[in-house]
CSV table of C-alpha atoms in Angstrom, one decimal:
chain,number,residue,atom,x,y,z
A,635,MET,CA,-15.6,39.3,-57.4
A,636,ILE,CA,-18.9,39.9,-57.4
A,637,ARG,CA,-21.7,37.1,-57.7
A,638,ILE,CA,-25.3,37.6,-57.4
A,639,ARG,CA,-26.8,33.4,-56.7
A,640,PRO,CA,-30.7,34.0,-56.7
A,641,GLY,CA,-32.5,30.5,-55.4
A,642,ARG,CA,-33.0,28.1,-57.9
A,643,SER,CA,-35.7,25.5,-55.1
A,644,TRP,CA,-39.0,27.5,-56.4
A,645,ARG,CA,-38.5,25.6,-59.7
A,646,LEU,CA,-38.9,22.5,-57.9
A,647,ASN,CA,-41.7,23.2,-55.8
A,648,PRO,CA,-45.1,21.9,-58.5
A,649,GLY,CA,-47.7,25.0,-56.8
A,650,TYR,CA,-46.0,27.3,-58.6
A,651,LEU,CA,-44.6,24.7,-61.5
A,652,ASP,CA,-49.0,24.7,-61.7
A,653,GLU,CA,-49.7,27.5,-62.1
A,654,LEU,CA,-46.6,29.0,-64.0
A,655,ARG,CA,-48.2,26.5,-66.6
A,656,ALA,CA,-51.2,27.5,-66.1
A,657,LEU,CA,-51.0,31.1,-66.8
A,658,SER,CA,-53.3,32.0,-70.0
A,659,PRO,CA,-51.8,34.5,-72.5
A,660,PRO,CA,-54.2,37.5,-70.7
A,661,GLY,CA,-53.2,36.4,-67.6
A,662,ALA,CA,-48.6,35.5,-68.6
A,663,ARG,CA,-49.5,39.6,-69.6
A,664,SER,CA,-50.0,40.7,-65.7
A,665,PHE,CA,-47.6,38.6,-64.4
A,666,ASP,CA,-45.8,40.6,-62.1
A,667,GLY,CA,-43.2,37.5,-60.3
A,668,GLY,CA,-45.2,37.9,-56.6
A,669,GLY,CA,-45.5,34.8,-54.9
A,670,ILE,CA,-42.2,32.9,-55.5
A,671,LEU,CA,-40.5,33.2,-52.9
A,672,ASP,CA,-36.7,31.6,-52.5
A,673,VAL,CA,-32.8,33.7,-51.5
A,674,VAL,CA,-30.8,35.6,-53.3
A,675,GLY,CA,-27.6,35.6,-52.1
A,676,ILE,CA,-25.5,38.3,-52.7
A,677,GLU,CA,-21.3,37.1,-53.7
A,678,VAL,CA,-18.5,39.1,-52.5
A,679,ASP,CA,-15.4,37.6,-52.5
A,680,GLY,CA,-16.8,34.6,-51.9
A,681,VAL,CA,-18.5,35.5,-48.8
A,682,ASP,CA,-22.4,35.7,-49.2
A,683,ILE,CA,-23.4,39.5,-47.8
A,684,ALA,CA,-26.4,38.1,-47.4
A,685,ALA,CA,-26.3,34.4,-46.0
A,686,GLY,CA,-29.1,33.7,-43.0
A,687,VAL,CA,-31.7,37.3,-44.1
A,688,GLY,CA,-34.4,34.0,-45.6
A,689,GLU,CA,-37.0,34.5,-48.9
A,690,ALA,CA,-37.8,36.8,-50.6
A,691,GLU,CA,-40.3,37.2,-53.2
A,692,VAL,CA,-37.2,36.9,-56.0
A,693,LEU,CA,-38.3,38.4,-59.9
A,694,VAL,CA,-39.5,40.6,-57.3
A,695,ALA,CA,-36.1,41.0,-56.0
A,696,VAL,CA,-34.2,41.3,-58.9
A,697,ASP,CA,-35.9,43.2,-61.0
A,698,GLU,CA,-36.2,46.0,-58.1
A,699,LEU,CA,-32.2,44.9,-58.0
A,700,LEU,CA,-31.8,46.1,-62.2
A,701,ALA,CA,-33.7,49.3,-61.0
A,702,ALA,CA,-31.7,50.4,-58.8
A,703,LEU,CA,-28.8,49.6,-61.1
A,704,ARG,CA,-30.4,51.2,-63.3
A,705,HIS,CA,-31.0,54.5,-61.5
A,706,LEU,CA,-27.2,54.8,-61.1
A,707,GLY,CA,-26.7,55.3,-64.9
A,708,GLU,CA,-29.1,57.4,-65.1
A,709,GLY,CA,-26.9,59.8,-62.9
A,710,SER,CA,-29.3,59.4,-59.4
A,711,ALA,CA,-26.8,60.0,-56.5
A,712,ALA,CA,-28.3,56.5,-54.0
A,713,ALA,CA,-31.3,53.6,-55.1
A,714,GLN,CA,-32.4,50.8,-53.0
A,715,ALA,CA,-33.5,47.7,-53.7
A,716,THR,CA,-36.2,45.0,-51.7
A,717,VAL,CA,-34.1,41.6,-50.9
A,718,GLY,CA,-34.8,39.9,-48.6
A,719,ARG,CA,-38.2,39.7,-45.4
A,720,GLY,CA,-38.2,42.6,-42.9
A,721,PRO,CA,-37.7,44.0,-44.9
A,722,THR,CA,-33.8,43.4,-46.2
A,723,GLU,CA,-32.6,46.6,-48.3
A,724,LEU,CA,-30.1,47.4,-50.1
A,725,VAL,CA,-29.1,50.5,-50.4
A,726,LEU,CA,-26.5,51.7,-53.4
A,727,GLU,CA,-25.1,55.0,-52.6
A,728,ALA,CA,-22.7,55.9,-56.4
A,729,ARG,CA,-19.6,57.2,-55.8
A,730,GLY,CA,-17.9,57.8,-59.3
A,731,PRO,CA,-17.1,54.5,-61.6
A,732,ASP,CA,-17.5,52.9,-58.2
A,733,VAL,CA,-21.1,52.0,-55.5
A,734,LEU,CA,-21.1,51.6,-51.8
A,735,LEU,CA,-22.8,49.3,-50.9
A,736,SER,CA,-24.8,48.8,-47.5
A,737,LEU,CA,-27.3,46.0,-46.5
A,738,VAL,CA,-30.0,46.2,-43.7
A,739,THR,CA,-32.4,44.8,-42.3
A,740,LEU,CA,-35.5,46.6,-40.5
A,741,ALA,CA,-36.7,43.6,-38.7
A,742,PRO,CA,-36.3,43.6,-34.9
A,743,PRO,CA,-33.6,44.2,-33.9
A,744,ALA,CA,-32.7,46.4,-36.9
A,745,ARG,CA,-28.9,46.3,-38.2
A,746,MET,CA,-26.9,47.2,-40.8
A,747,LEU,CA,-25.7,43.9,-41.7
A,748,ALA,CA,-23.7,45.2,-44.5
A,749,SER,CA,-21.4,48.3,-44.7
A,750,GLY,CA,-19.2,50.8,-46.1
A,751,LEU,CA,-18.3,48.3,-49.3
A,752,LEU,CA,-17.3,50.0,-52.5
A,753,LEU,CA,-17.0,47.8,-55.6
A,754,ASP,CA,-16.8,48.3,-59.2
A,755,SER,CA,-20.4,49.2,-60.5
A,756,GLY,CA,-19.5,47.3,-64.0
A,757,ARG,CA,-18.3,44.1,-62.3
A,758,LEU,CA,-21.8,44.5,-60.0
A,759,TRP,CA,-24.4,45.5,-63.2
A,760,SER,CA,-23.2,42.6,-64.9
A,761,ALA,CA,-23.9,40.2,-62.1
A,762,ALA,CA,-27.5,41.4,-61.8
A,763,ALA,CA,-27.5,40.6,-65.3
A,764,ALA,CA,-26.2,37.6,-65.6
A,765,ALA,CA,-28.9,36.5,-62.4
A,766,ALA,CA,-31.8,38.5,-64.8
A,767,ARG,CA,-31.7,36.7,-67.6
A,768,SER,CA,-31.0,32.8,-66.0
A,769,LEU,CA,-34.4,34.1,-64.4
A,770,ALA,CA,-35.7,34.6,-67.5
A,771,ALA,CA,-34.4,31.6,-68.3
A,772,ASP,CA,-36.2,29.9,-66.3
A,773,LEU,CA,-40.1,31.3,-66.5
A,774,VAL,CA,-40.2,30.5,-70.1
A,775,ARG,CA,-39.1,26.4,-70.2
A,776,ILE,CA,-42.1,26.4,-67.1
A,777,SER,CA,-44.6,28.7,-68.9
A,778,PRO,CA,-44.0,29.7,-72.5
A,779,ALA,CA,-46.5,32.0,-72.3
A,780,LEU,CA,-45.0,33.9,-69.9
A,781,VAL,CA,-43.4,35.4,-72.8
A,782,HIS,CA,-46.0,38.4,-73.8
A,783,SER,CA,-44.9,39.5,-69.0
A,784,PRO,CA,-43.7,43.2,-69.2
A,785,LEU,CA,-42.0,40.9,-66.3
A,786,LEU,CA,-39.6,38.3,-68.3
A,787,ARG,CA,-38.9,41.2,-71.5
A,788,ARG,CA,-37.0,42.8,-68.4
A,789,LEU,CA,-35.5,40.2,-66.8
A,790,ARG,CA,-34.3,38.8,-70.4
A,791,GLY,CA,-33.1,42.7,-71.6
A,792,ALA,CA,-31.4,43.5,-69.4
A,793,SER,CA,-27.2,43.9,-70.9
A,794,PRO,CA,-24.4,42.3,-70.3
A,795,ARG,CA,-21.8,45.7,-69.7
A,796,PRO,CA,-24.2,49.2,-68.3
A,797,PRO,CA,-26.1,50.8,-70.4
A,798,ALA,CA,-23.4,53.0,-72.5
A,799,GLY,CA,-23.7,57.0,-71.5
A,800,ARG,CA,-24.1,56.6,-68.2
A,801,THR,CA,-23.8,60.9,-66.7
A,802,GLY,CA,-21.4,60.0,-63.4
A,803,ALA,CA,-23.8,61.2,-60.7
A,804,PRO,CA,-22.7,64.1,-58.4
A,805,ALA,CA,-21.2,64.0,-54.8
A,806,TRP,CA,-23.6,63.3,-52.0
A,807,PRO,CA,-24.1,64.6,-50.2
A,808,HIS,CA,-23.0,68.5,-51.4
A,809,ALA,CA,-24.6,70.5,-48.3
A,810,GLU,CA,-22.6,71.4,-45.3
A,811,GLY,CA,-24.8,70.1,-42.6
A,812,ARG,CA,-25.0,71.0,-38.5
A,813,SER,CA,-24.3,68.9,-35.9
A,814,PHE,CA,-28.2,69.5,-33.4
A,815,VAL,CA,-28.8,67.8,-30.7
A,816,ALA,CA,-32.2,66.4,-29.5
A,817,ARG,CA,-33.0,66.1,-25.8
A,818,SER,CA,-35.8,63.8,-23.2
A,819,GLY,CA,-36.6,63.7,-19.8
A,820,ARG,CA,-36.1,64.9,-16.6
A,821,GLY,CA,-34.9,63.8,-13.5
A,822,ALA,CA,-34.5,59.8,-12.8
A,823,VAL,CA,-33.0,59.1,-16.4
A,824,ARG,CA,-32.8,62.0,-19.7
A,825,CYS,CA,-31.8,60.5,-23.3
A,826,GLU,CA,-29.5,62.6,-26.1
A,827,VAL,CA,-29.5,61.6,-29.7
A,828,GLN,CA,-26.8,63.3,-30.9
A,829,VAL,CA,-26.5,64.0,-34.4
A,830,PRO,CA,-22.9,65.2,-36.2
A,831,ALA,CA,-21.9,67.5,-39.1
A,832,ALA,CA,-21.6,64.5,-42.0
A,833,ALA,CA,-24.9,63.0,-40.6
A,834,ALA,CA,-27.0,66.0,-40.3
A,835,ALA,CA,-26.4,66.6,-44.4
A,836,ARG,CA,-27.6,63.7,-45.2
A,837,LEU,CA,-30.9,64.4,-43.6
A,838,ALA,CA,-30.9,67.8,-45.5
A,839,ASP,CA,-30.4,66.2,-48.7
A,840,ARG,CA,-33.3,63.9,-48.6
A,841,THR,CA,-35.6,65.7,-52.1
A,842,GLU,CA,-32.3,64.6,-53.8
A,843,VAL,CA,-32.8,60.6,-53.1
A,844,PRO,CA,-36.2,60.7,-53.8
A,845,GLN,CA,-35.6,56.4,-55.0
A,846,ALA,CA,-33.6,54.7,-51.3
A,847,GLN,CA,-35.3,56.1,-48.8
A,848,LEU,CA,-33.0,54.6,-45.8
A,849,ALA,CA,-29.7,56.8,-47.4
A,850,PRO,CA,-29.8,59.9,-45.8
A,851,LEU,CA,-30.7,57.3,-42.7
A,852,LEU,CA,-27.2,55.7,-41.9
A,853,GLY,CA,-25.4,58.8,-40.6
A,854,SER,CA,-24.0,57.3,-37.4
A,855,GLY,CA,-24.6,59.4,-34.5
A,856,ALA,CA,-24.2,58.9,-31.1
A,857,VAL,CA,-27.7,58.4,-28.1
A,858,ALA,CA,-27.1,58.3,-24.0
A,859,LEU,CA,-28.5,57.2,-21.7
A,860,ARG,CA,-28.1,59.0,-18.2
A,861,PHE,CA,-28.5,58.3,-15.2
A,862,ALA,CA,-28.7,60.2,-11.3
A,863,GLY,CA,-26.4,58.1,-9.4
A,864,ALA,CA,-25.1,55.6,-12.5
A,865,PRO,CA,-23.0,56.4,-14.7
A,866,ALA,CA,-24.3,57.5,-18.2
A,867,LEU,CA,-24.8,54.6,-21.3
A,868,GLN,CA,-23.9,55.8,-24.8
A,869,SER,CA,-24.1,53.8,-28.2
A,870,GLU,CA,-22.9,54.7,-31.1
A,871,GLY,CA,-23.7,53.5,-34.6
A,872,PRO,CA,-26.8,54.6,-37.7
A,873,VAL,CA,-28.9,57.0,-35.3
A,874,TYR,CA,-32.8,56.5,-36.7
A,875,LEU,CA,-32.0,52.1,-36.2
A,876,ALA,CA,-30.9,52.6,-32.7
A,877,LEU,CA,-33.6,55.5,-31.8
A,878,ARG,CA,-36.6,52.5,-34.0
A,879,ASN,CA,-34.8,49.6,-31.9
A,880,LEU,CA,-35.0,51.4,-28.4
A,881,VAL,CA,-39.0,52.3,-28.7
A,882,ARG,CA,-39.5,49.2,-29.6
A,883,GLU,CA,-38.2,48.0,-26.3
A,884,ALA,CA,-39.7,51.2,-24.7
A,885,GLU,CA,-43.0,49.9,-25.9
A,886,ALA,CA,-42.4,46.1,-24.9
A,887,LEU,CA,-40.7,47.7,-21.6
A,888,VAL,CA,-44.4,48.8,-21.1
A,889,ARG,CA,-46.4,46.4,-22.4
A,890,ALA,CA,-44.5,44.2,-19.2
A,891,TRP,CA,-44.9,46.6,-16.3
A,892,GLU,CA,-49.1,46.8,-17.2
A,893,ALA,CA,-49.4,43.2,-17.3
A,894,GLY,CA,-47.5,42.9,-14.0
A,895,GLU,CA,-44.8,41.3,-14.9
A,896,PRO,CA,-42.1,41.7,-11.7
A,897,ALA,CA,-38.7,41.6,-14.4
A,898,PHE,CA,-37.8,42.5,-17.8
A,899,GLN,CA,-34.3,42.7,-20.2
A,900,LEU,CA,-34.5,46.2,-21.8
A,901,ARG,CA,-32.1,46.2,-24.7
A,902,PHE,CA,-30.0,49.3,-25.0
A,903,ALA,CA,-27.3,48.5,-28.2
A,904,SER,CA,-24.9,45.7,-26.8
A,905,ILE,CA,-26.2,46.2,-23.0
A,906,GLU,CA,-28.6,44.7,-21.9
A,907,LEU,CA,-30.2,46.5,-18.9
A,908,THR,CA,-32.3,45.2,-16.2
A,909,CYS,CA,-35.3,46.3,-15.5
A,910,ASP,CA,-36.8,45.6,-11.7
A,911,LEU,CA,-39.8,46.5,-12.5
A,912,THR,CA,-41.7,45.6,-8.6
A,913,ARG,CA,-38.9,48.0,-7.1
A,914,ASP,CA,-38.6,50.3,-9.0
A,915,GLU,CA,-35.3,49.9,-10.7
A,916,VAL,CA,-32.7,49.6,-13.0
A,917,ARG,CA,-29.4,47.8,-13.2
A,918,ALA,CA,-26.5,47.6,-16.3
A,919,PRO,CA,-23.6,45.5,-15.9
A,920,GLY,CA,-21.1,46.7,-14.1
A,921,TRP,CA,-23.1,48.8,-12.4
A,922,ARG,CA,-22.7,49.4,-8.1
A,923,ALA,CA,-25.8,49.5,-7.4
A,924,PRO,CA,-29.0,50.1,-9.3
A,925,ALA,CA,-30.7,53.2,-10.6
A,926,ALA,CA,-34.2,54.2,-9.3
A,927,VAL,CA,-36.3,54.8,-12.2
A,928,ALA,CA,-40.0,54.0,-13.0
A,929,PRO,CA,-41.0,51.9,-15.9
A,930,ALA,CA,-43.3,54.9,-17.5
A,931,ALA,CA,-40.3,57.4,-17.1
A,932,LEU,CA,-37.1,55.8,-18.9
A,933,ALA,CA,-39.8,54.5,-22.1
A,934,LEU,CA,-41.4,57.9,-22.2
A,935,ALA,CA,-36.9,59.5,-21.9
A,936,LEU,CA,-36.7,57.2,-24.8
A,937,ALA,CA,-40.2,58.2,-26.8
A,938,GLY,CA,-39.2,61.2,-26.2
A,939,ALA,CA,-36.3,61.7,-28.1
A,940,ALA,CA,-37.1,59.7,-31.1
A,941,ARG,CA,-39.6,62.4,-31.5
A,942,ALA,CA,-37.1,64.7,-31.8
A,943,TYR,CA,-35.4,63.3,-33.6
A,944,ALA,CA,-37.5,62.4,-36.4
A,945,GLU,CA,-38.9,66.6,-35.6
A,946,LYS,CA,-35.7,67.6,-36.5
A,947,ALA,CA,-34.9,65.6,-39.1
A,948,GLN,CA,-38.1,66.3,-41.1
A,949,LYS,CA,-37.1,70.3,-40.5
A,950,LEU,CA,-34.3,69.9,-41.7
A,951,ALA,CA,-34.6,68.0,-45.3
A,952,GLY,CA,-37.9,71.3,-45.2
A,953,ARG,CA,-40.3,69.3,-47.4
A,954,PRO,CA,-43.5,67.8,-47.8
A,955,VAL,CA,-43.6,64.9,-44.9
A,956,GLU,CA,-45.0,61.8,-47.7
A,957,SER,CA,-46.9,59.3,-46.0
A,958,ASP,CA,-44.8,56.3,-46.7
A,959,ASP,CA,-41.9,58.3,-45.0
A,960,PRO,CA,-40.1,56.5,-42.1
A,961,LEU,CA,-39.1,59.6,-39.8
A,962,ARG,CA,-42.4,59.9,-39.7
A,963,ASP,CA,-43.8,56.6,-39.4
A,964,LEU,CA,-40.8,56.3,-36.5
A,965,ARG,CA,-42.2,59.8,-35.2
A,966,ALA,CA,-46.7,59.1,-34.9
A,967,THR,CA,-44.7,56.1,-32.2
A,968,ALA,CA,-43.0,57.5,-30.8
A,969,ALA,CA,-46.1,60.5,-29.7
A,970,ARG,CA,-47.9,57.5,-29.3
A,971,LEU,CA,-45.9,56.4,-26.9
A,972,ALA,CA,-45.6,59.1,-24.7
A,973,ARG,CA,-48.4,60.3,-24.5
A,974,HIS,CA,-49.2,56.3,-23.0
A,975,CYS,CA,-46.3,56.8,-20.9
A,976,ALA,CA,-47.4,60.3,-19.9
A,977,GLU,CA,-51.0,58.9,-18.3
A,978,LEU,CA,-49.5,56.3,-16.5
A,979,ALA,CA,-46.7,58.8,-14.5
A,980,SER,CA,-50.0,61.4,-13.9
A,981,GLY,CA,-51.8,58.2,-12.7
A,982,GLU,CA,-54.5,58.9,-15.0
A,983,LEU,CA,-53.6,55.0,-15.8
A,984,ARG,CA,-53.6,52.1,-13.7
A,985,ARG,CA,-52.1,48.6,-14.1
A,986,SER,CA,-54.4,45.7,-15.2
A,987,PRO,CA,-57.2,44.6,-13.2
A,988,GLU,CA,-55.7,41.2,-11.8
A,989,VAL,CA,-52.6,43.2,-10.3
A,990,VAL,CA,-54.3,46.2,-8.8
A,991,ALA,CA,-56.4,44.7,-5.7
A,992,ALA,CA,-60.0,44.7,-5.4
A,993,PRO,CA,-60.9,46.9,-3.1
A,994,PRO,CA,-64.1,44.2,-0.8
A,995,PRO,CA,-68.1,45.0,-1.3
A,996,PRO,CA,-69.9,47.3,1.0
A,997,LYS,CA,-71.7,44.7,3.4
A,998,ALA,CA,-75.9,45.5,2.8
A,999,VAL,CA,-78.0,47.0,5.2
A,1000,ARG,CA,-80.9,45.0,6.5
A,1001,ALA,CA,-83.8,46.8,6.7
A,1002,PRO,CA,-86.6,45.7,9.3
A,1003,GLN,CA,-88.6,43.7,8.5
A,1004,ARG,CA,-92.5,43.8,9.3
A,1005,SER,CA,-95.3,41.4,9.6
A,1006,GLY,CA,-97.9,43.5,8.7
A,1007,PRO,CA,-98.5,47.5,10.3
A,1008,LEU,CA,-98.6,48.4,13.5
A,1009,PRO,CA,-101.8,48.2,15.4
A,1010,ALA,CA,-104.1,51.5,16.0
A,1011,TRP,CA,-104.0,51.8,20.1
A,1012,TRP,CA,-99.3,51.2,20.1
A,1013,SER,CA,-99.3,54.6,18.0
A,1014,ARG,CA,-101.3,56.3,21.2
A,1015,SER,CA,-99.5,54.1,23.9
A,1016,GLY,CA,-95.8,55.5,22.8
A,1017,CYS,CA,-94.2,52.3,22.4
A,1018,THR,CA,-92.9,52.1,18.9
A,1019,THR,CA,-89.9,49.8,19.5
A,1020,ARG,CA,-91.1,46.7,19.1
A,1021,SER,CA,-91.0,43.8,16.7
A,1022,ALA,CA,-93.7,43.3,14.6
A,1023,ALA,CA,-93.5,40.1,13.7
A,1024,THR,CA,-94.1,40.4,18.5
A,1025,PRO,CA,-97.4,40.6,19.4
A,1026,PRO,CA,-97.5,43.5,22.5
A,1027,ARG,CA,-96.8,41.6,26.1
A,1028,ALA,CA,-100.0,43.8,27.2
A,1029,ALA,CA,-102.4,41.8,24.9
A,1030,ARG,CA,-101.3,38.6,26.7
A,1031,CYS,CA,-102.5,40.1,29.7
A,1032,SER,CA,-105.7,40.3,31.5
A,1033,ARG,CA,-106.5,43.5,33.8
A,1034,SER,CA,-107.7,42.7,36.8
A,1035,ARG,CA,-107.4,44.5,39.8
A,1036,ALA,CA,-106.7,42.7,42.8
A,1037,ALA,CA,-105.4,44.3,46.6
A,1038,SER,CA,-101.7,43.9,46.3
A,1039,PRO,CA,-100.4,42.0,49.9
A,1040,CYS,CA,-99.7,44.8,51.1
A,1041,GLY,CA,-102.2,47.2,50.0
A,1042,ARG,CA,-100.3,49.4,48.5
A,1043,GLY,CA,-101.2,49.4,45.1
A,1044,THR,CA,-103.2,47.8,42.3
A,1045,ALA,CA,-101.8,44.7,40.6
A,1046,THR,CA,-101.5,43.4,37.8
A,1047,THR,CA,-102.6,39.8,36.3
A,1048,CYS,CA,-101.0,37.9,33.4
A,1049,SER,CA,-102.5,35.3,31.5
A,1050,SER,CA,-99.6,33.5,30.8
A,1051,PRO,CA,-98.0,30.8,33.8
A,1052,GLY,CA,-95.2,32.8,36.1
A,1053,PRO,CA,-95.7,34.4,39.6
A,1054,THR,CA,-97.8,38.4,39.3
A,1055,ARG,CA,-96.0,41.6,40.8
A,1056,SER,CA,-97.6,44.3,42.7
A,1057,ARG,CA,-96.8,48.0,40.9
A,1058,GLY,CA,-94.3,49.3,43.5
A,1059,SER,CA,-93.4,46.3,45.3
A,1060,ILE,CA,-89.9,44.1,44.2
A,1061,PRO,CA,-89.4,42.0,42.1
A,1062,SER,CA,-89.0,37.5,43.3
A,1063,PRO,CA,-86.6,36.1,42.6
A,1064,ALA,CA,-88.4,34.3,39.8
A,1065,LEU,CA,-88.4,37.4,38.2
A,1066,ARG,CA,-84.7,38.2,38.9
A,1067,ALA,CA,-83.7,35.3,37.5
A,1068,GLY,CA,-85.4,35.8,34.4
A,1069,GLY,CA,-88.8,34.1,34.1
A,1070,ALA,CA,-91.7,34.3,31.8
A,1071,ALA,CA,-94.0,36.7,33.9
A,1072,CYS,CA,-95.7,40.1,32.3
A,1073,ARG,CA,-92.6,42.7,32.7
A,1074,PRO,CA,-94.9,45.7,32.3
A,1075,GLN,CA,-93.8,49.0,30.8
A,1076,PRO,CA,-94.0,52.6,32.6
A,1077,SER,CA,-95.3,54.0,29.2
A,1078,CYS,CA,-97.9,50.7,27.9
A,1079,GLY,CA,-100.9,52.6,29.4
A,1080,PRO,CA,-102.9,49.1,28.6
A,1081,CYS,CA,-100.8,47.6,31.4
A,1082,LEU,CA,-100.9,49.6,34.4
A,1083,GLU,CA,-104.0,51.1,36.2
A,1084,GLU,CA,-103.0,54.6,38.2
């Protein structure tokens, strides 16, 4: 049994009610249902596969689901509709009279909420049409002016049964794919992406499902992470979703290393890798010893593998890259991260300034202070080593000729207090003790008489 159950709490929201009742006929014609949030339940045999997805624009979600089923009825091989935040996408693939249903959320971490559900297309159409007509009745009861809205006409006009003349969609993918491997990294860590032939065939036939951009990216493969001196790690599942998560984890790892955090937990599928950012080591459950890997090298390997996968997947399709192509977004994000990691590995960028110790400031050299220009007689005498603040000792001395006690020379007497000495004589004990007497220098002419 299949049931589509839109939430009904929006009908009791005073804000929504006031806005809907205030709509005039011109405003009602442009009403598109955006902004009215509620949950959308999808029950399959009594199990709500969309439980926990959260609120979405309920009117838009049901309208998109009807449009996706209409595309399948017109012969499209796949279609999708947004039924939750994140966004959460309901991917529908035609399988003869049945529909293969997958529920994918792109909210981190991106994952498959449900897959491999083969449902009867007629019953799925009837369930979606019943939900649309219920919403249309609620809208008309709240605001009769909405009868002129194109959205309301589509919801009210949903027939209980699929349109007649439904053409069967051809088998998809029909091309025979060739498996490939995308590699990145060298030395201490490497990352390999293995895409089997079935997943490669979905990528090669992307042009045939323009209404379902996620359908070609849901092919299963394997992502392997190999370390030097440690066991390899491998995860299996949709390759695109795994690489999308790994690029996000690598960005968070680089931010943690640049911020100076001591450790970081990197999620590789269901495995928690402990990255010691101070010792450049990686540990995993079951390992006997850590692997020596720098954070920038690990992030570079993950980003390089994602970029290589996106480039090869785009070449398989053989068409120009669209602006909203998920592979283009993955390639651009991985390339930007790879460039940043390469700069970190080369040493051109460092961690944040708060982490790296700054060198001490250089000591300033004090210039000699002078109170004024030196006198002319000082430069003529050849003395150039005194302080400008201290007057020359000769300026305090008065010259007088007197015979020394021994009669061998001329004594110079200082006007300042202290003993006198004779040139050539032995200084008195007071002078040897550091007295205040004048000590003439041989080069100071004004202090000596020959």
